[in-house]
Structure formats: C-alpha cells, structure tokens
Amino acid sequence: MILDRIIHNKKLLIFDMDGTLLDSMKLWKYLGRIYLQSKGKLAQDNLEEVIDIMTLNESASYLKSTYNLNESLDIIENQILDMIEDKYLNEIPLKEGVKEYLIQLKKMGYKMCILTTSQKNQALAALKRTEILDLFDKVYTDKDFELSKRNPQIYLQVCRDMNEKPQDTVVFEDALYAVESAKLAHCKVVGIYDEYYKDDWNKIVSMSDESIYSFEDVLSGVKKA
C-alpha cells in the first residue's frame, strides 16, 4: 500500500476534514452562488473570484449591495450559516475510499484525530452521519487553540494534547498553507488533491512527503501524484 513508508513507525495521524475527508470544498467555492439561487438571483460569472478572499461579513455585504437583497446583513449571514449547517447535517459526502482506509488505519492501532477550521457542531454531525466519527480519538477545531492553520503552533498543540511528538506524527492536508505549517512543525505530511486547490497542486506535491489524488489510490496501491 502506498503511504506505508510515510506512516510506518508513526504514532499519530492528524486529518484535515474539508477537502481531505469530506468532499465539501465545492460547497465553499459556490456558496455565494447557491445562496443567490435560493433568492431567485442570477450570479455573475466571476462571483467566486470576487468573494474568494472575503470574510462572511464582507461577502454578505457584497451580495446585499450588488444583488439588491432586501434582507439585513445579519439575516443574510445567518441564512448562509444555516445553509452551510444543513449541507453538513444532510448532504456532504465522504471522498472516495476514505472510510475503508480509515478503518484499516484504526485496525493497525494508530491514534487518529481531526483538525478542522469548520464549526465543531457541523464537523461532528457530518462525521457521525458518514459513520467515521468513532474512528477518531478526538476532533479539534482551530477555535480550540485560537490559532490559524497558517501557524505551525496549531499542529504542535495537537501533538501535545495527544501526547505524541511531531516527529512521530503524519498530517493529511489539501491546502498549501496548511501543508507548509505542518512541515514547519516537523510533522510528516501527505498532500491530498482537491479540485479547489488545483492551482497549488504542484507546490503541494513538492513540499509534501507524499501526495495522493484519492484514498482509493492508496487502497489499490496506485501512485498517480
């Protein structure tokens, strides 16, 4: 099985959730468009590019002013949050091969945890619905440490809380900035392909200790990255 050389003799596996385990990045990419559709509004072709780096508040303000929405900013924000929660509770699927691979790792005796930037209640609900929650020892969010994944300290904090050393830890991530931070924390890193970050894929591959397109490839032993 590919990845054997990376996880061999390691003790802790830290998994990102969105874009790594859950096929959820399409939701985040098209969130504004989906919301506008719910209001009967036709989004401009460049909407995703425009709001990509905006905060929720900034995005809500932009949508309100550009598309003449009647709702207040607070209502728009809450409606978007409710829409996100509904998707996590009811729709977002696992990526292919994820559950099968996690079951194998659990049987092999690894400690496993989640580190996500999603809301904890949404993360727990999605992990429970997809029947993988019980495979993890803990679920962490960035809010638990008041740190960003752009800060290597967040990975060090997780290792410390899990009573393992960074050198004995492997991090699975799909975002370049998270890969960079995990490497700076002296963890081994497996880069996971996601369409949302396709423009960064070559950099992710070069920086990661291993990289894969899917967990199905891991299970079948096919090395494509």
PDB file of C-alpha atoms in Angstrom:
ATOM      1  CA  MET A   1       0.000   0.000   0.000  1.00  0.00           C
ATOM      2  CA  ILE A   2       1.389   3.424  -0.887  1.00  0.00           C
ATOM      3  CA  LEU A   3       1.970   5.689   2.128  1.00  0.00           C
ATOM      4  CA  ASP A   4       3.428   2.746   4.067  1.00  0.00           C
ATOM      5  CA  ARG A   5       6.856   4.345   4.109  1.00  0.00           C
ATOM      6  CA  ILE A   6       5.401   7.594   5.462  1.00  0.00           C
ATOM      7  CA  ILE A   7       3.187   6.201   8.225  1.00  0.00           C
ATOM      8  CA  HIS A   8       5.479   3.304   9.198  1.00  0.00           C
ATOM      9  CA  ASN A   9       6.527   3.595  12.855  1.00  0.00           C
ATOM     10  CA  LYS A  10       4.466   6.775  13.281  1.00  0.00           C
ATOM     11  CA  LYS A  11       2.020   7.010  16.171  1.00  0.00           C
ATOM     12  CA  LEU A  12      -0.368   9.903  15.478  1.00  0.00           C
ATOM     13  CA  LEU A  13      -2.272  10.731  12.295  1.00  0.00           C
ATOM     14  CA  ILE A  14      -3.869  14.195  12.041  1.00  0.00           C
ATOM     15  CA  PHE A  15      -6.525  14.605   9.351  1.00  0.00           C
ATOM     16  CA  ASP A  16      -7.936  17.788   7.918  1.00  0.00           C
ATOM     17  CA  MET A  17     -11.651  17.369   7.231  1.00  0.00           C
ATOM     18  CA  ASP A  18     -12.880  19.603   4.384  1.00  0.00           C
ATOM     19  CA  GLY A  19     -11.345  18.657   1.060  1.00  0.00           C
ATOM     20  CA  THR A  20      -9.381  15.816   2.663  1.00  0.00           C
ATOM     21  CA  LEU A  21     -12.019  13.500   4.129  1.00  0.00           C
ATOM     22  CA  LEU A  22     -15.219  15.272   3.099  1.00  0.00           C
ATOM     23  CA  ASP A  23     -15.979  16.301  -0.472  1.00  0.00           C
ATOM     24  CA  SER A  24     -17.111  19.687   0.770  1.00  0.00           C
ATOM     25  CA  MET A  25     -14.967  22.284  -0.984  1.00  0.00           C
ATOM     26  CA  LYS A  26     -17.456  22.648  -3.837  1.00  0.00           C
ATOM     27  CA  LEU A  27     -19.920  23.957  -1.259  1.00  0.00           C
ATOM     28  CA  TRP A  28     -17.464  26.594  -0.061  1.00  0.00           C
ATOM     29  CA  LYS A  29     -16.484  27.555  -3.589  1.00  0.00           C
ATOM     30  CA  TYR A  30     -20.065  28.052  -4.801  1.00  0.00           C
ATOM     31  CA  LEU A  31     -21.622  29.158  -1.521  1.00  0.00           C
ATOM     32  CA  GLY A  32     -22.470  32.656  -2.711  1.00  0.00           C
ATOM     33  CA  ARG A  33     -23.949  31.369  -5.955  1.00  0.00           C
ATOM     34  CA  ILE A  34     -26.052  28.769  -4.141  1.00  0.00           C
ATOM     35  CA  TYR A  35     -27.342  31.417  -1.743  1.00  0.00           C
ATOM     36  CA  LEU A  36     -28.267  33.795  -4.566  1.00  0.00           C
ATOM     37  CA  GLN A  37     -30.111  30.995  -6.344  1.00  0.00           C
ATOM     38  CA  SER A  38     -32.176  30.475  -3.202  1.00  0.00           C
ATOM     39  CA  LYS A  39     -33.179  34.141  -3.525  1.00  0.00           C
ATOM     40  CA  GLY A  40     -34.035  33.871  -7.209  1.00  0.00           C
ATOM     41  CA  LYS A  41     -30.958  35.867  -8.228  1.00  0.00           C
ATOM     42  CA  LEU A  42     -28.625  35.044 -11.117  1.00  0.00           C
ATOM     43  CA  ALA A  43     -24.982  35.287 -10.063  1.00  0.00           C
ATOM     44  CA  GLN A  44     -22.370  36.905 -12.275  1.00  0.00           C
ATOM     45  CA  ASP A  45     -19.828  34.580 -13.854  1.00  0.00           C
ATOM     46  CA  ASN A  46     -16.961  35.966 -11.760  1.00  0.00           C
ATOM     47  CA  LEU A  47     -18.731  35.808  -8.380  1.00  0.00           C
ATOM     48  CA  GLU A  48     -16.452  33.094  -6.942  1.00  0.00           C
ATOM     49  CA  GLU A  49     -13.337  35.028  -7.908  1.00  0.00           C
ATOM     50  CA  VAL A  50     -14.657  38.247  -6.391  1.00  0.00           C
ATOM     51  CA  ILE A  51     -15.628  36.884  -2.966  1.00  0.00           C
ATOM     52  CA  ASP A  52     -12.917  34.232  -2.658  1.00  0.00           C
ATOM     53  CA  ILE A  53     -10.827  36.148  -0.099  1.00  0.00           C
ATOM     54  CA  MET A  54     -13.743  37.887   1.654  1.00  0.00           C
ATOM     55  CA  THR A  55     -14.922  37.130   5.172  1.00  0.00           C
ATOM     56  CA  LEU A  56     -18.533  36.049   5.713  1.00  0.00           C
ATOM     57  CA  ASN A  57     -19.474  39.597   6.707  1.00  0.00           C
ATOM     58  CA  GLU A  58     -17.748  41.066   3.669  1.00  0.00           C
ATOM     59  CA  SER A  59     -19.362  38.517   1.378  1.00  0.00           C
ATOM     60  CA  ALA A  60     -22.806  39.214   2.831  1.00  0.00           C
ATOM     61  CA  SER A  61     -22.300  42.946   2.351  1.00  0.00           C
ATOM     62  CA  TYR A  62     -21.172  42.435  -1.233  1.00  0.00           C
ATOM     63  CA  LEU A  63     -24.126  40.173  -2.057  1.00  0.00           C
ATOM     64  CA  LYS A  64     -26.604  42.581  -0.461  1.00  0.00           C
ATOM     65  CA  SER A  65     -25.360  45.653  -2.333  1.00  0.00           C
ATOM     66  CA  THR A  66     -24.580  44.015  -5.684  1.00  0.00           C
ATOM     67  CA  TYR A  67     -27.729  41.922  -5.973  1.00  0.00           C
ATOM     68  CA  ASN A  68     -30.148  44.276  -4.197  1.00  0.00           C
ATOM     69  CA  LEU A  69     -31.117  41.837  -1.459  1.00  0.00           C
ATOM     70  CA  ASN A  70     -33.848  43.048   0.891  1.00  0.00           C
ATOM     71  CA  GLU A  71     -32.584  41.168   3.958  1.00  0.00           C
ATOM     72  CA  SER A  72     -30.341  42.827   6.551  1.00  0.00           C
ATOM     73  CA  LEU A  73     -26.684  41.832   6.773  1.00  0.00           C
ATOM     74  CA  ASP A  74     -27.332  39.852   9.945  1.00  0.00           C
ATOM     75  CA  ILE A  75     -30.142  37.906   8.317  1.00  0.00           C
ATOM     76  CA  ILE A  76     -28.052  37.192   5.208  1.00  0.00           C
ATOM     77  CA  GLU A  77     -25.166  35.931   7.333  1.00  0.00           C
ATOM     78  CA  ASN A  78     -27.451  33.748   9.447  1.00  0.00           C
ATOM     79  CA  GLN A  79     -29.180  32.333   6.381  1.00  0.00           C
ATOM     80  CA  ILE A  80     -25.826  31.452   4.837  1.00  0.00           C
ATOM     81  CA  LEU A  81     -24.725  29.793   8.093  1.00  0.00           C
ATOM     82  CA  ASP A  82     -27.982  27.852   8.269  1.00  0.00           C
ATOM     83  CA  MET A  83     -27.477  26.717   4.674  1.00  0.00           C
ATOM     84  CA  ILE A  84     -23.949  25.525   5.478  1.00  0.00           C
ATOM     85  CA  GLU A  85     -25.163  23.654   8.550  1.00  0.00           C
ATOM     86  CA  ASP A  86     -27.911  21.949   6.562  1.00  0.00           C
ATOM     87  CA  LYS A  87     -25.383  20.709   3.982  1.00  0.00           C
ATOM     88  CA  TYR A  88     -23.129  19.265   6.686  1.00  0.00           C
ATOM     89  CA  LEU A  89     -26.041  17.657   8.503  1.00  0.00           C
ATOM     90  CA  ASN A  90     -27.639  16.111   5.441  1.00  0.00           C
ATOM     91  CA  GLU A  91     -25.647  16.096   2.214  1.00  0.00           C
ATOM     92  CA  ILE A  92     -21.866  16.414   2.093  1.00  0.00           C
ATOM     93  CA  PRO A  93     -20.336  13.001   1.259  1.00  0.00           C
ATOM     94  CA  LEU A  94     -17.018  11.414   2.087  1.00  0.00           C
ATOM     95  CA  LYS A  95     -14.355  11.369  -0.570  1.00  0.00           C
ATOM     96  CA  GLU A  96     -13.904   8.012  -2.260  1.00  0.00           C
ATOM     97  CA  GLY A  97     -12.028   5.398  -0.271  1.00  0.00           C
ATOM     98  CA  VAL A  98     -11.903   7.444   2.931  1.00  0.00           C
ATOM     99  CA  LYS A  99     -13.940   5.197   5.215  1.00  0.00           C
ATOM    100  CA  GLU A 100     -12.239   1.999   4.078  1.00  0.00           C
ATOM    101  CA  TYR A 101      -8.776   3.469   4.568  1.00  0.00           C
ATOM    102  CA  LEU A 102      -9.576   4.891   7.998  1.00  0.00           C
ATOM    103  CA  ILE A 103     -10.918   1.509   9.125  1.00  0.00           C
ATOM    104  CA  GLN A 104      -7.643  -0.093   8.079  1.00  0.00           C
ATOM    105  CA  LEU A 105      -5.617   2.509   9.987  1.00  0.00           C
ATOM    106  CA  LYS A 106      -7.753   2.030  13.108  1.00  0.00           C
ATOM    107  CA  LYS A 107      -7.189  -1.722  12.974  1.00  0.00           C
ATOM    108  CA  MET A 108      -3.446  -1.047  12.727  1.00  0.00           C
ATOM    109  CA  GLY A 109      -3.594   0.790  16.057  1.00  0.00           C
ATOM    110  CA  TYR A 110      -2.874   4.367  15.061  1.00  0.00           C
ATOM    111  CA  LYS A 111      -4.045   7.304  17.132  1.00  0.00           C
ATOM    112  CA  MET A 112      -6.151   9.467  14.834  1.00  0.00           C
ATOM    113  CA  CYS A 113      -7.677  12.896  15.225  1.00  0.00           C
ATOM    114  CA  ILE A 114      -9.323  15.619  13.155  1.00  0.00           C
ATOM    115  CA  LEU A 115      -8.107  19.215  12.942  1.00  0.00           C
ATOM    116  CA  THR A 116     -10.605  21.368  11.053  1.00  0.00           C
ATOM    117  CA  THR A 117     -11.476  25.018  10.591  1.00  0.00           C
ATOM    118  CA  SER A 118     -15.188  24.183  10.346  1.00  0.00           C
ATOM    119  CA  GLN A 119     -17.583  24.710  13.220  1.00  0.00           C
ATOM    120  CA  LYS A 120     -17.309  21.815  15.687  1.00  0.00           C
ATOM    121  CA  ASN A 121     -21.025  21.029  15.757  1.00  0.00           C
ATOM    122  CA  GLN A 122     -21.079  20.836  11.949  1.00  0.00           C
ATOM    123  CA  ALA A 123     -17.940  18.690  11.887  1.00  0.00           C
ATOM    124  CA  LEU A 124     -19.281  16.263  14.489  1.00  0.00           C
ATOM    125  CA  ALA A 125     -22.619  15.992  12.708  1.00  0.00           C
ATOM    126  CA  ALA A 126     -21.019  15.285   9.318  1.00  0.00           C
ATOM    127  CA  LEU A 127     -18.536  12.781  10.742  1.00  0.00           C
ATOM    128  CA  LYS A 128     -21.306  10.969  12.616  1.00  0.00           C
ATOM    129  CA  ARG A 129     -23.612  10.886   9.584  1.00  0.00           C
ATOM    130  CA  THR A 130     -20.854   9.449   7.382  1.00  0.00           C
ATOM    131  CA  GLU A 131     -20.096   6.857  10.095  1.00  0.00           C
ATOM    132  CA  ILE A 132     -16.441   7.710  10.679  1.00  0.00           C
ATOM    133  CA  LEU A 133     -16.654   9.727  13.911  1.00  0.00           C
ATOM    134  CA  ASP A 134     -15.943   6.693  16.125  1.00  0.00           C
ATOM    135  CA  LEU A 135     -12.709   6.024  14.232  1.00  0.00           C
ATOM    136  CA  PHE A 136     -11.126   9.164  15.709  1.00  0.00           C
ATOM    137  CA  ASP A 137      -9.791   9.704  19.200  1.00  0.00           C
ATOM    138  CA  LYS A 138     -10.537  13.442  19.135  1.00  0.00           C
ATOM    139  CA  VAL A 139     -11.963  16.163  16.913  1.00  0.00           C
ATOM    140  CA  TYR A 140     -10.273  19.563  17.162  1.00  0.00           C
ATOM    141  CA  THR A 141     -11.083  22.868  15.524  1.00  0.00           C
ATOM    142  CA  ASP A 142      -8.863  25.901  15.181  1.00  0.00           C
ATOM    143  CA  LYS A 143     -11.112  27.594  17.748  1.00  0.00           C
ATOM    144  CA  ASP A 144      -9.947  25.102  20.392  1.00  0.00           C
ATOM    145  CA  PHE A 145      -6.471  26.611  20.207  1.00  0.00           C
ATOM    146  CA  GLU A 146      -7.331  30.124  18.982  1.00  0.00           C
ATOM    147  CA  LEU A 147      -4.774  29.572  16.261  1.00  0.00           C
ATOM    148  CA  SER A 148      -4.902  29.511  12.466  1.00  0.00           C
ATOM    149  CA  LYS A 149      -3.676  26.606  10.389  1.00  0.00           C
ATOM    150  CA  ARG A 150      -1.265  29.133   8.931  1.00  0.00           C
ATOM    151  CA  ASN A 151       0.535  28.941  12.271  1.00  0.00           C
ATOM    152  CA  PRO A 152       2.679  25.805  12.832  1.00  0.00           C
ATOM    153  CA  GLN A 153       1.935  26.073  16.551  1.00  0.00           C
ATOM    154  CA  ILE A 154      -1.529  24.636  15.991  1.00  0.00           C
ATOM    155  CA  TYR A 155      -0.035  21.292  14.930  1.00  0.00           C
ATOM    156  CA  LEU A 156       2.366  21.345  17.854  1.00  0.00           C
ATOM    157  CA  GLN A 157      -0.578  21.968  20.188  1.00  0.00           C
ATOM    158  CA  VAL A 158      -2.488  18.999  18.763  1.00  0.00           C
ATOM    159  CA  CYS A 159       0.552  16.749  19.146  1.00  0.00           C
ATOM    160  CA  ARG A 160       0.996  17.923  22.728  1.00  0.00           C
ATOM    161  CA  ASP A 161      -2.660  17.306  23.570  1.00  0.00           C
ATOM    162  CA  MET A 162      -2.465  13.847  22.012  1.00  0.00           C
ATOM    163  CA  ASN A 163       0.757  13.115  23.942  1.00  0.00           C
ATOM    164  CA  GLU A 164       2.833  12.474  20.831  1.00  0.00           C
ATOM    165  CA  LYS A 165       5.862  14.134  19.271  1.00  0.00           C
ATOM    166  CA  PRO A 166       5.643  15.968  15.909  1.00  0.00           C
ATOM    167  CA  GLN A 167       8.371  13.649  14.606  1.00  0.00           C
ATOM    168  CA  ASP A 168       6.001  10.716  15.272  1.00  0.00           C
ATOM    169  CA  THR A 169       3.085  12.412  13.532  1.00  0.00           C
ATOM    170  CA  VAL A 170       1.708  12.444   9.980  1.00  0.00           C
ATOM    171  CA  VAL A 171      -0.620  15.227   8.825  1.00  0.00           C
ATOM    172  CA  PHE A 172      -3.077  14.798   5.922  1.00  0.00           C
ATOM    173  CA  GLU A 173      -3.949  18.146   4.286  1.00  0.00           C
ATOM    174  CA  ASP A 174      -5.279  19.501   0.984  1.00  0.00           C
ATOM    175  CA  ALA A 175      -4.366  23.203   1.382  1.00  0.00           C
ATOM    176  CA  LEU A 176      -0.883  24.516   0.621  1.00  0.00           C
ATOM    177  CA  TYR A 177      -0.741  26.876   3.592  1.00  0.00           C
ATOM    178  CA  ALA A 178      -1.623  24.000   5.948  1.00  0.00           C
ATOM    179  CA  VAL A 179       0.990  21.742   4.351  1.00  0.00           C
ATOM    180  CA  GLU A 180       3.573  24.467   4.872  1.00  0.00           C
ATOM    181  CA  SER A 181       2.622  24.904   8.534  1.00  0.00           C
ATOM    182  CA  ALA A 182       2.626  21.184   9.279  1.00  0.00           C
ATOM    183  CA  LYS A 183       6.085  20.852   7.727  1.00  0.00           C
ATOM    184  CA  LEU A 184       7.363  23.762   9.819  1.00  0.00           C
ATOM    185  CA  ALA A 185       6.014  21.921  12.869  1.00  0.00           C
ATOM    186  CA  HIS A 186       8.309  18.999  11.868  1.00  0.00           C
ATOM    187  CA  CYS A 187       5.464  16.627  11.079  1.00  0.00           C
ATOM    188  CA  LYS A 188       5.447  14.351   8.061  1.00  0.00           C
ATOM    189  CA  VAL A 189       2.815  15.481   5.548  1.00  0.00           C
ATOM    190  CA  VAL A 190       0.626  13.730   2.990  1.00  0.00           C
ATOM    191  CA  GLY A 191      -0.799  16.168   0.447  1.00  0.00           C
ATOM    192  CA  ILE A 192      -4.345  15.344  -0.703  1.00  0.00           C
ATOM    193  CA  TYR A 193      -5.602  16.514  -4.095  1.00  0.00           C
ATOM    194  CA  ASP A 194      -8.744  18.606  -4.193  1.00  0.00           C
ATOM    195  CA  GLU A 195     -10.078  20.478  -7.209  1.00  0.00           C
ATOM    196  CA  TYR A 196     -10.491  23.617  -5.099  1.00  0.00           C
ATOM    197  CA  TYR A 197      -6.716  23.875  -4.662  1.00  0.00           C
ATOM    198  CA  LYS A 198      -5.705  22.507  -8.055  1.00  0.00           C
ATOM    199  CA  ASP A 199      -3.629  25.591  -8.877  1.00  0.00           C
ATOM    200  CA  ASP A 200      -1.417  24.827  -5.854  1.00  0.00           C
ATOM    201  CA  TRP A 201      -1.090  21.105  -6.546  1.00  0.00           C
ATOM    202  CA  ASN A 202       2.449  21.161  -7.941  1.00  0.00           C
ATOM    203  CA  LYS A 203       3.662  23.115  -4.902  1.00  0.00           C
ATOM    204  CA  ILE A 204       1.789  20.763  -2.563  1.00  0.00           C
ATOM    205  CA  VAL A 205       3.427  17.764  -4.230  1.00  0.00           C
ATOM    206  CA  SER A 206       6.909  19.266  -3.989  1.00  0.00           C
ATOM    207  CA  MET A 207       6.511  20.212  -0.329  1.00  0.00           C
ATOM    208  CA  SER A 208       4.733  17.074   0.951  1.00  0.00           C
ATOM    209  CA  ASP A 209       6.487  13.869   1.969  1.00  0.00           C
ATOM    210  CA  GLU A 210       3.906  12.015  -0.113  1.00  0.00           C
ATOM    211  CA  SER A 211       0.930  13.102  -2.214  1.00  0.00           C
ATOM    212  CA  ILE A 212      -2.170  11.304  -3.447  1.00  0.00           C
ATOM    213  CA  TYR A 213      -5.138  12.026  -5.658  1.00  0.00           C
ATOM    214  CA  SER A 214      -7.519   9.881  -3.630  1.00  0.00           C
ATOM    215  CA  PHE A 215      -7.678   7.343  -0.823  1.00  0.00           C
ATOM    216  CA  GLU A 216      -8.921   4.828  -3.382  1.00  0.00           C
ATOM    217  CA  ASP A 217      -5.461   5.096  -4.950  1.00  0.00           C
ATOM    218  CA  VAL A 218      -3.954   4.343  -1.546  1.00  0.00           C
ATOM    219  CA  LEU A 219      -6.103   1.253  -1.134  1.00  0.00           C
ATOM    220  CA  SER A 220      -5.259  -0.019  -4.618  1.00  0.00           C
ATOM    221  CA  GLY A 221      -1.594   0.886  -4.366  1.00  0.00           C
ATOM    222  CA  VAL A 222      -1.720   3.153  -7.426  1.00  0.00           C
ATOM    223  CA  LYS A 223       0.674   6.102  -7.296  1.00  0.00           C
ATOM    224  CA  LYS A 224      -0.642   8.878  -9.557  1.00  0.00           C
ATOM    225  CA  ALA A 225       0.719  12.021  -7.944  1.00  0.00           C
TER     226      ALA A 225
END
